[in-house]
Coordinates of C-alpha atoms in Angstrom, one line a residue:
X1 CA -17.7 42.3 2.7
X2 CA -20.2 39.8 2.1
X3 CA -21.6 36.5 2.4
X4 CA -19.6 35.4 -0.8
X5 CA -16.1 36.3 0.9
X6 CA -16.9 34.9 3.8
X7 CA -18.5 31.6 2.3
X8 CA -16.4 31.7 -1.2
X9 CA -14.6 28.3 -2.2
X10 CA -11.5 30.3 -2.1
X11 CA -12.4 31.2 1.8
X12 CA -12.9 27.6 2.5
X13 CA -9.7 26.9 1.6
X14 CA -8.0 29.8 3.3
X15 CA -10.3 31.6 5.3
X16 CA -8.2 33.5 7.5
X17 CA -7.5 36.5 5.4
X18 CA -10.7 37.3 4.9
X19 CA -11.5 36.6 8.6
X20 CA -8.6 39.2 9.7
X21 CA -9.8 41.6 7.1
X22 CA -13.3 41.5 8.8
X23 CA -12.5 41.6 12.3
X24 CA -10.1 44.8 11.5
X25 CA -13.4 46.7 10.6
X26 CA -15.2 45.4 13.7
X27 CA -16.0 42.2 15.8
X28 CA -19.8 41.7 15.0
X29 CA -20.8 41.8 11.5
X30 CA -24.6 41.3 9.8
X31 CA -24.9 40.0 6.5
X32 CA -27.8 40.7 4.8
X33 CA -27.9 37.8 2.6
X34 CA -27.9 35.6 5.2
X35 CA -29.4 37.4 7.7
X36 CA -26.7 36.4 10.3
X37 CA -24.1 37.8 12.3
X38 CA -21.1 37.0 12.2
X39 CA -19.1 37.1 15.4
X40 CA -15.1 37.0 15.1
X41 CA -13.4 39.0 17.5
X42 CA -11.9 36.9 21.2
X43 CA -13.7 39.2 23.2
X44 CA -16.9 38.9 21.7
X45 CA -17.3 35.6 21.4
X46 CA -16.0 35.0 25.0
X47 CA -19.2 37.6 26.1
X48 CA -21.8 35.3 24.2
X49 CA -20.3 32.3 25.5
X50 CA -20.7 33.7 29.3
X51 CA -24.2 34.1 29.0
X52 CA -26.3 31.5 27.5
X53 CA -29.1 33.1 28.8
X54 CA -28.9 35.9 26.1
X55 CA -27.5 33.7 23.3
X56 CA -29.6 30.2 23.1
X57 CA -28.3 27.7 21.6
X58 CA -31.7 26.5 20.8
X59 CA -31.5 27.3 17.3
X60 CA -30.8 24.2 14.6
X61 CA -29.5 26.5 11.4
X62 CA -27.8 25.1 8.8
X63 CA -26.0 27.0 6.1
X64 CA -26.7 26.6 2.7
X65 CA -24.0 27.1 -0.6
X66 CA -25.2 24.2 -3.1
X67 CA -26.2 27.1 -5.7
X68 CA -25.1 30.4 -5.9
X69 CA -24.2 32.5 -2.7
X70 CA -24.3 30.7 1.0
X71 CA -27.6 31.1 2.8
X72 CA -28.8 30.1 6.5
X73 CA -31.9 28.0 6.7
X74 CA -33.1 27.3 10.4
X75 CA -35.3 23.9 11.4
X76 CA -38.5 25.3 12.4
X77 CA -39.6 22.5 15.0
X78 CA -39.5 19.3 14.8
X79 CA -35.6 18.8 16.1
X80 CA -34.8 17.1 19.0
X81 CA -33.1 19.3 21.8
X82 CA -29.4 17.7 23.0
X83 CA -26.3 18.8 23.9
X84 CA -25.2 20.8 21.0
X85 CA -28.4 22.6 20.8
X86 CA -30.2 22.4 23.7
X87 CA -30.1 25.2 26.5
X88 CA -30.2 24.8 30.4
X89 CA -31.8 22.4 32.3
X90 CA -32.3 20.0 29.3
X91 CA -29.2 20.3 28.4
X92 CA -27.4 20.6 32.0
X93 CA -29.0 16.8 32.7
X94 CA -28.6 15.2 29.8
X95 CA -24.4 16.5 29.9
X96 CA -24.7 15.3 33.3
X97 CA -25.3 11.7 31.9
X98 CA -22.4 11.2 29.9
X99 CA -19.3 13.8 31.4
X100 CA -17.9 11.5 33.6
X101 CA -17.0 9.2 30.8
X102 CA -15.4 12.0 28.7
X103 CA -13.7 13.1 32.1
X104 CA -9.5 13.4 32.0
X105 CA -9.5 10.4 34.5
X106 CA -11.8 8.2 32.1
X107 CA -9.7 9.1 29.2
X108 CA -6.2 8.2 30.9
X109 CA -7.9 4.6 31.5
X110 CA -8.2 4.1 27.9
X111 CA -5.2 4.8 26.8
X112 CA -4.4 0.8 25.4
X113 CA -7.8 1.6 23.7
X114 CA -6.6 4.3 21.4
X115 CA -2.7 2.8 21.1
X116 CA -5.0 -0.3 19.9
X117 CA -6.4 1.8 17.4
X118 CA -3.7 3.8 16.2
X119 CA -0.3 1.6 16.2
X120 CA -1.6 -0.9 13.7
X121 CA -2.8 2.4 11.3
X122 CA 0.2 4.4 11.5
X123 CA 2.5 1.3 11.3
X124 CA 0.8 0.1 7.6
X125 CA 1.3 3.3 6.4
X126 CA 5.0 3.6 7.5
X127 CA 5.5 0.4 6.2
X128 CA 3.8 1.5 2.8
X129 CA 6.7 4.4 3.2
X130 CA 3.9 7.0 2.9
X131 CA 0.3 7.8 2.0
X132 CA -2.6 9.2 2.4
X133 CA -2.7 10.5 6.7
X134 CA -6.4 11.4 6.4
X135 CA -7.6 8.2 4.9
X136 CA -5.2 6.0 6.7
X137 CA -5.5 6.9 10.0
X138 CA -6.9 10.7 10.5
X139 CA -10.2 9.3 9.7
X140 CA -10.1 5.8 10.9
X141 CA -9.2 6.0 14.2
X142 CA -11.6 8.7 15.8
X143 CA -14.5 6.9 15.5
X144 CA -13.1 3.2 16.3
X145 CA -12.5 4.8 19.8
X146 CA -15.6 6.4 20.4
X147 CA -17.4 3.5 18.9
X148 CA -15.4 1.7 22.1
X149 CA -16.2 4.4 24.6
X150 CA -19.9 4.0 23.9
X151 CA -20.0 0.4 24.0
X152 CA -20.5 -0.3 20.2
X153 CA -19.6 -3.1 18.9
X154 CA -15.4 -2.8 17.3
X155 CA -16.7 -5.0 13.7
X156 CA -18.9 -1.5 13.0
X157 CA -16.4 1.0 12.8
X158 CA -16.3 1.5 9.4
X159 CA -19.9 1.8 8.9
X160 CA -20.1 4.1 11.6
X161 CA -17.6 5.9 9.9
X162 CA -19.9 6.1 6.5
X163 CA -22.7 7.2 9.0
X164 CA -20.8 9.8 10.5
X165 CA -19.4 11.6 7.5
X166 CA -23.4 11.9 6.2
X167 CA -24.2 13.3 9.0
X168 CA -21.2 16.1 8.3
X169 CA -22.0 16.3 4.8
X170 CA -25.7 16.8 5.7
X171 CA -24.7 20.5 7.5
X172 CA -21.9 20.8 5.1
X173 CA -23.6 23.5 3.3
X174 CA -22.4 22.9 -0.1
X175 CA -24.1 19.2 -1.0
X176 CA -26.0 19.2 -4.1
X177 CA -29.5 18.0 -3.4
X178 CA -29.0 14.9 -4.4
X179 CA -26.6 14.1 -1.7
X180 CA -28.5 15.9 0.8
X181 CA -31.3 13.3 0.0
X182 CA -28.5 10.6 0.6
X183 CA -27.1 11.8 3.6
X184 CA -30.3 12.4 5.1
X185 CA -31.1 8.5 4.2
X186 CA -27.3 7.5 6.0
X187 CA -28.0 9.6 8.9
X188 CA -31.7 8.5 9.5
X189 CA -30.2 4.7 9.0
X190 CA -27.7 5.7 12.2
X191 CA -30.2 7.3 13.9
X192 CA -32.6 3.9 13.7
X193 CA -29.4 2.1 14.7
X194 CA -28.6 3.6 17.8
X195 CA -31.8 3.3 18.6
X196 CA -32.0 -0.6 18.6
X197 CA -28.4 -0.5 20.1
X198 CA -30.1 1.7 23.4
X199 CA -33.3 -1.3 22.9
X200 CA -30.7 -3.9 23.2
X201 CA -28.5 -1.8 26.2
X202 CA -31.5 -1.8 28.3
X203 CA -32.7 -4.9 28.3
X204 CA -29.3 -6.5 28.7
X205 CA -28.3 -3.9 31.6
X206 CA -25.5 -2.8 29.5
X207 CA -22.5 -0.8 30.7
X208 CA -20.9 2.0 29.7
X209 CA -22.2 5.0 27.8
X210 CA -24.9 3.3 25.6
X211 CA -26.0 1.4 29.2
X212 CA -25.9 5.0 30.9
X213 CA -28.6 6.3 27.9
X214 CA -30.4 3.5 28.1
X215 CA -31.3 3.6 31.5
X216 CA -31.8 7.2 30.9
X217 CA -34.4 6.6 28.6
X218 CA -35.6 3.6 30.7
X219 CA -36.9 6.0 33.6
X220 CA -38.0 9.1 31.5
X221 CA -35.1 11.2 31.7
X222 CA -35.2 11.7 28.4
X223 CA -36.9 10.2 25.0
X224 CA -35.6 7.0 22.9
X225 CA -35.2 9.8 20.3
X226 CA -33.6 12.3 22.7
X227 CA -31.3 9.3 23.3
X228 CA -30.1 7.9 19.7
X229 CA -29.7 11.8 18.5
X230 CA -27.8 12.4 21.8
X231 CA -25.3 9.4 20.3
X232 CA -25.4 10.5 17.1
X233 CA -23.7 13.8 17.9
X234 CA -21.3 12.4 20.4
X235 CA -20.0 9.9 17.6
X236 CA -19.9 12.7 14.9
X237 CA -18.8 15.7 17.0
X238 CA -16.3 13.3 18.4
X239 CA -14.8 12.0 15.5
X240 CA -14.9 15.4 13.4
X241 CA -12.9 17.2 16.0
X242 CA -10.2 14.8 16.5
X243 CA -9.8 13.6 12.7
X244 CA -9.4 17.3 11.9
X245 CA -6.7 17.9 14.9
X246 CA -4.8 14.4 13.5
X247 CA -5.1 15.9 9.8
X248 CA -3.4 19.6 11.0
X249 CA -1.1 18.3 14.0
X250 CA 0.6 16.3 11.1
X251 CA 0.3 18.7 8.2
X252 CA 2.2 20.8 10.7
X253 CA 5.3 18.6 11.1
X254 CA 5.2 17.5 7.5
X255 CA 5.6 21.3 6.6
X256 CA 8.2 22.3 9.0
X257 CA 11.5 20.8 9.6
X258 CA 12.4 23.4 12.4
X259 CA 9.2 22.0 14.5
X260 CA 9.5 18.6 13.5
X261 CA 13.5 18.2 15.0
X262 CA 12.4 20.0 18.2
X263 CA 9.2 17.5 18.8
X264 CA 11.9 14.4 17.9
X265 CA 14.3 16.0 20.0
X266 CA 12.3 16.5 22.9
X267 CA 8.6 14.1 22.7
X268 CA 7.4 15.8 25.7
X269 CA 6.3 19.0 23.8
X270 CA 4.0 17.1 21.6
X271 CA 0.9 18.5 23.6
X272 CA 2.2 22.1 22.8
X273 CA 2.3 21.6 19.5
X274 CA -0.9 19.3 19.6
X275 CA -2.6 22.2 21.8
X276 CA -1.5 25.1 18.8
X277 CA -2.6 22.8 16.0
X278 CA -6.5 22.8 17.6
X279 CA -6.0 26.6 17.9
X280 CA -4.7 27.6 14.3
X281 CA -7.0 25.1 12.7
X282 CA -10.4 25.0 14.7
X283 CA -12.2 22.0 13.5
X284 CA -15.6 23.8 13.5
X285 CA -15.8 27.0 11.5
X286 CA -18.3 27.8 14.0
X287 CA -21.5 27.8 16.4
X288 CA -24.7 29.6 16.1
X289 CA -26.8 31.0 18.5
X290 CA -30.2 33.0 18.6
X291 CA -31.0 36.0 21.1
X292 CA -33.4 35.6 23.6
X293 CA -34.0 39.4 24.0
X294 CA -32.6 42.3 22.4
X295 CA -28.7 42.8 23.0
X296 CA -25.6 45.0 22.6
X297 CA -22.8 42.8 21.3
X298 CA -19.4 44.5 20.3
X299 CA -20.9 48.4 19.9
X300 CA -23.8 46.5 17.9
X301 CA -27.4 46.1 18.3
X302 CA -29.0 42.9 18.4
X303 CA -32.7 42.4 18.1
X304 CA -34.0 39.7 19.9
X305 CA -34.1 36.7 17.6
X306 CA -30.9 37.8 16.5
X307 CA -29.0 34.7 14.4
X308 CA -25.4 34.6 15.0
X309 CA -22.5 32.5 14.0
X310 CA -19.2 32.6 16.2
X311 CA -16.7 32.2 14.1
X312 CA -14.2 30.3 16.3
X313 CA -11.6 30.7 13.4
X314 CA -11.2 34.2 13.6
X315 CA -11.1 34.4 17.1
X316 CA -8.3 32.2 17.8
X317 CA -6.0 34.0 15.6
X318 CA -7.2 37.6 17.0
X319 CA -3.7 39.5 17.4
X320 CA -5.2 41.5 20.3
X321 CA -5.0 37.9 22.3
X322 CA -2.2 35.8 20.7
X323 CA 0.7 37.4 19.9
X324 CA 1.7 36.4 16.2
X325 CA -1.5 34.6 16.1
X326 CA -0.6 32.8 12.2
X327 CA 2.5 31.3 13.8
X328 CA 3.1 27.9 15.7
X329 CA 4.6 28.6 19.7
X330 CA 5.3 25.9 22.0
X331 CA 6.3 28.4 24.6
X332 CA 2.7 30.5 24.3
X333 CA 2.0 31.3 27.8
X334 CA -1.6 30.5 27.8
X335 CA -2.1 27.6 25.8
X336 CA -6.0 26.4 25.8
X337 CA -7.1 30.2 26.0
X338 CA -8.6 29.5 22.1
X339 CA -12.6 28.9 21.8
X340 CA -12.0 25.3 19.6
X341 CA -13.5 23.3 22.2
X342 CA -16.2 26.1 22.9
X343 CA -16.0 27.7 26.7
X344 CA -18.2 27.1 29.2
X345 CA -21.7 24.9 29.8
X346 CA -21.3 23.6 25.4
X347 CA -17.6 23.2 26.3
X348 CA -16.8 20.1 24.0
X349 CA -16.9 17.1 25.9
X350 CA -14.9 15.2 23.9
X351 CA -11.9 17.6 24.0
X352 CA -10.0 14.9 26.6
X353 CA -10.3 12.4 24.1
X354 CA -9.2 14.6 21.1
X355 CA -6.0 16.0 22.4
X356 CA -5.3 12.3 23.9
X357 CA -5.6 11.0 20.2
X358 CA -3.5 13.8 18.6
X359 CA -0.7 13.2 21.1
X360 CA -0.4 9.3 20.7
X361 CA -1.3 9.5 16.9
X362 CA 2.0 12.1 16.7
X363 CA 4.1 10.2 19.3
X364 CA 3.7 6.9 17.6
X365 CA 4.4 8.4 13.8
X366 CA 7.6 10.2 15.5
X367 CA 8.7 7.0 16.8
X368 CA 8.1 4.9 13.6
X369 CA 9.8 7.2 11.4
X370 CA 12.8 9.3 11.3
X371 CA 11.7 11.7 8.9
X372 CA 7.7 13.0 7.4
X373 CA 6.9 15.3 4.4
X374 CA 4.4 16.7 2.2
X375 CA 4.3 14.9 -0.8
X376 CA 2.1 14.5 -3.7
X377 CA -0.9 17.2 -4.1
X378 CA -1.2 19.9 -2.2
X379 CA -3.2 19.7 0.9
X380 CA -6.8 20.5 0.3
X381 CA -10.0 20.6 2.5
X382 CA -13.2 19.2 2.8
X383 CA -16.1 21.9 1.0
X384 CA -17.9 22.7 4.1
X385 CA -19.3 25.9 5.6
X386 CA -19.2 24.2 8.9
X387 CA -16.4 22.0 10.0
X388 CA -12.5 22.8 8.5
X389 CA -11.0 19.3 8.3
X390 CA -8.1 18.2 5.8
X391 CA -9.6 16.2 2.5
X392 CA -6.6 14.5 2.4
X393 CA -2.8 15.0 3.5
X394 CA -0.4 13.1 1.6
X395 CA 2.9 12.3 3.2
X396 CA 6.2 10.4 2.7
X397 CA 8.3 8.9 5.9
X398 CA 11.6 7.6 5.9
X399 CA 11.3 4.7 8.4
X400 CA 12.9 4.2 11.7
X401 CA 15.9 2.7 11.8
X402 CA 16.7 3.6 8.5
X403 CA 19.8 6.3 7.6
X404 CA 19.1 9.4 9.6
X405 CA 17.4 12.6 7.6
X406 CA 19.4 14.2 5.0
X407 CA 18.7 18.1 4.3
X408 CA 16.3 16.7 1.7
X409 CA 15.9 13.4 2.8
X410 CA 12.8 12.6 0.6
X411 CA 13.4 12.1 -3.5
X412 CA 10.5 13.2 -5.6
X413 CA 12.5 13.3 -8.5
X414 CA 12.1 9.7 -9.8

């Protein structure tokens, strides 16, 4: 097994079978070409999660397929340390900053936020009986709510949006150079825009997150650079994970009529099903971390300086942990046991915000239609060796309030 299963076009579509074949052989594996292990099994990952002291996150690698086989190029200097890939105490105070805002309390507060953002979405595309889910709301809606919860203004959501998906192109691993060259322009245009946002937070006393930065940087708790990357990754982390749960919690219904009655039959399981959607479909691929002194991982031997990728994919659907691990349960016993929203101090923050999105995004298309299905092409994903998020997902509804579902209640034929 090599980099070129594990990175192939063919894995990026459907990863998992090479993932399971992988882990069968052995939790930790080092590929030569890239000069990375790769970490897959529940068990392992959960032991490098525990113990950040081992396995920095310190480490800004980005992989690398544009021509020929995937490779791992790692920023030597130069980044700015936040969240993401910064290690304790950096990155316990500048977590401290922001968590209350991403708390469960916080979230439950903006709940007329996010209906505000998704009603009108989901009800044009009932009303258009059908469409594209990624375009029309999957990727739409995310980031006019964290836009909100930061304290940008609503009128530059869809730029944001632009910004945001550079930024995910730029560690997408398979951008020509061309396009890296692009999306390094977009992302440092963001970057100089959140700066002048935190200028203008401070100086007006602003609330919210953007006024909690600001003053931040105001009394040197961290750099007017520490603070626009620190937004950056909030608004692209933050939309990425939830546009990829939207994308899968749907596909999901629109494939299975079993799974669709029950969640119309009974709403309150919508979290169950939104809860297995963020498991089977991480929207990461994975993490990477460097050793900080030479380690035993798995029955393996780690040098220090060790790079390692956890592949969050892999370990979600380990069998040793989740019974039937390929299949959707509503009934599994331990529901948020997967590694999607990390574990520990790099939990995601946003993970309140995400699964609040997916339920009200699948609650409101439940009760505006009486029916979803796939239609048109087959589902297909973004190329990207790091985040796993639908390219597009096209579906037809029947509308509610119109005749209740036949056994094929959607007519391609004509």
């Amino acid at each position: 097994m090599t980099q070129n299963d594990v990175f192939s076009e063919t894995a990026l579509q459907d990863p998992y079978p090479v993932l399971d074949t992988l882990r069968e052989s052995g939790d930790v594996h080092y590929l030569a070409g890239q000069q990375l292990y790769v970490v897959l099994g529940f068990d392992a990952i959960r032991t490098v999660l525990a113990d950040p002291g081992t396995y920095s996150s310190n480490l800004v690698a980005v992989l690398s397929a544009a021509s020929g086989p995937a490779q791992v190029s790692v920023a030597s200097g130069g980044g700015v340390d936040v969240l993401a890939t910064s290690d304790p105490p950096t990155h316990s105070e500048h977590r401290a900053l922001v968590m209350s805002r991403f708390s469960p309390g916080a979230i439950a507060e903006l709940s007329a936020v996010i209906d505000a953002a998704i009603t009108p979405a989901v009800t044009e595309l009932v009303a258009a009986g059908g469409g594209d889910w990624m375009q029309s709301v999957a990727t739409r809606v995310p980031v006019r709510v964290i836009g909100h919860v930061l304290g940008l203004p609503d009128t530059d959501h869809e730029q944001l949006t632009a910004w945001s998906d550079a930024a995910i192109e730029l560690v997408s691993g398979v951008a020509t150079p061309e396009r890296i060259d692009a999306a390094l322009l977009s992302v440092l245009e963001f970057t100089a825009y959140l700066g002048e946002a935190l200028d203008r937070a401070r100086s007006e006393s602003a609330a919210g997150v953007l006024g909690t930065i600001a003053a931040a940087v105001g009394s040197g708790t961290m750099t007017r650079d520490q603070g626009a990357i620190l937004l950056v990754q909030l608004v692209t982390a933050g939309a990425e994970s939830t546009t990829s749960l939207l994308g899968t919690a749907v596909r999901l219904i629109a494939s299975d009529p079993q799974l669709q009655t029950t969640l119309r039959t009974d709403p309150g399981r919508i979290g169950a099903l939104v809860e297995e959607a963020v498991r089977v479909e991480s929207p990461f691929r994975g993490h990477f971390r460097v050793t900080t002194t030479p380690a035993r991982l798995a029955g393996v031997d780690l040098e220090a300086g060790a790079r390692l990728m956890l592949l969050w994919g892999a370990s979600n659907r380990d069998p040793r942990v989740f019974e039937y691990p390929d299949t959707v349960d509503l009934d599994r016993p331990h529901p948020k046991l997967h590694h999607s929203f990390g574990r520990g101090i790099h939990f995601c923050l946003g993970a309140h915000l995400a699964r609040a999105e997916a339920v009200q995004a699948v609650r409101t298309l439940l009760e505006a239609t009486t029916w979803v299905e796939l239609t048109g092409p087959e589902p297909t994903y973004l190329p990207s060796l790091v985040v796993r998020r639908l390219a597009h997902l096209s579906i037809g509804v029947i509308p509610a309030g119109a005749p209740a579902a036949p056994t094929h209640p959607l007519d391609h034929s004509h």
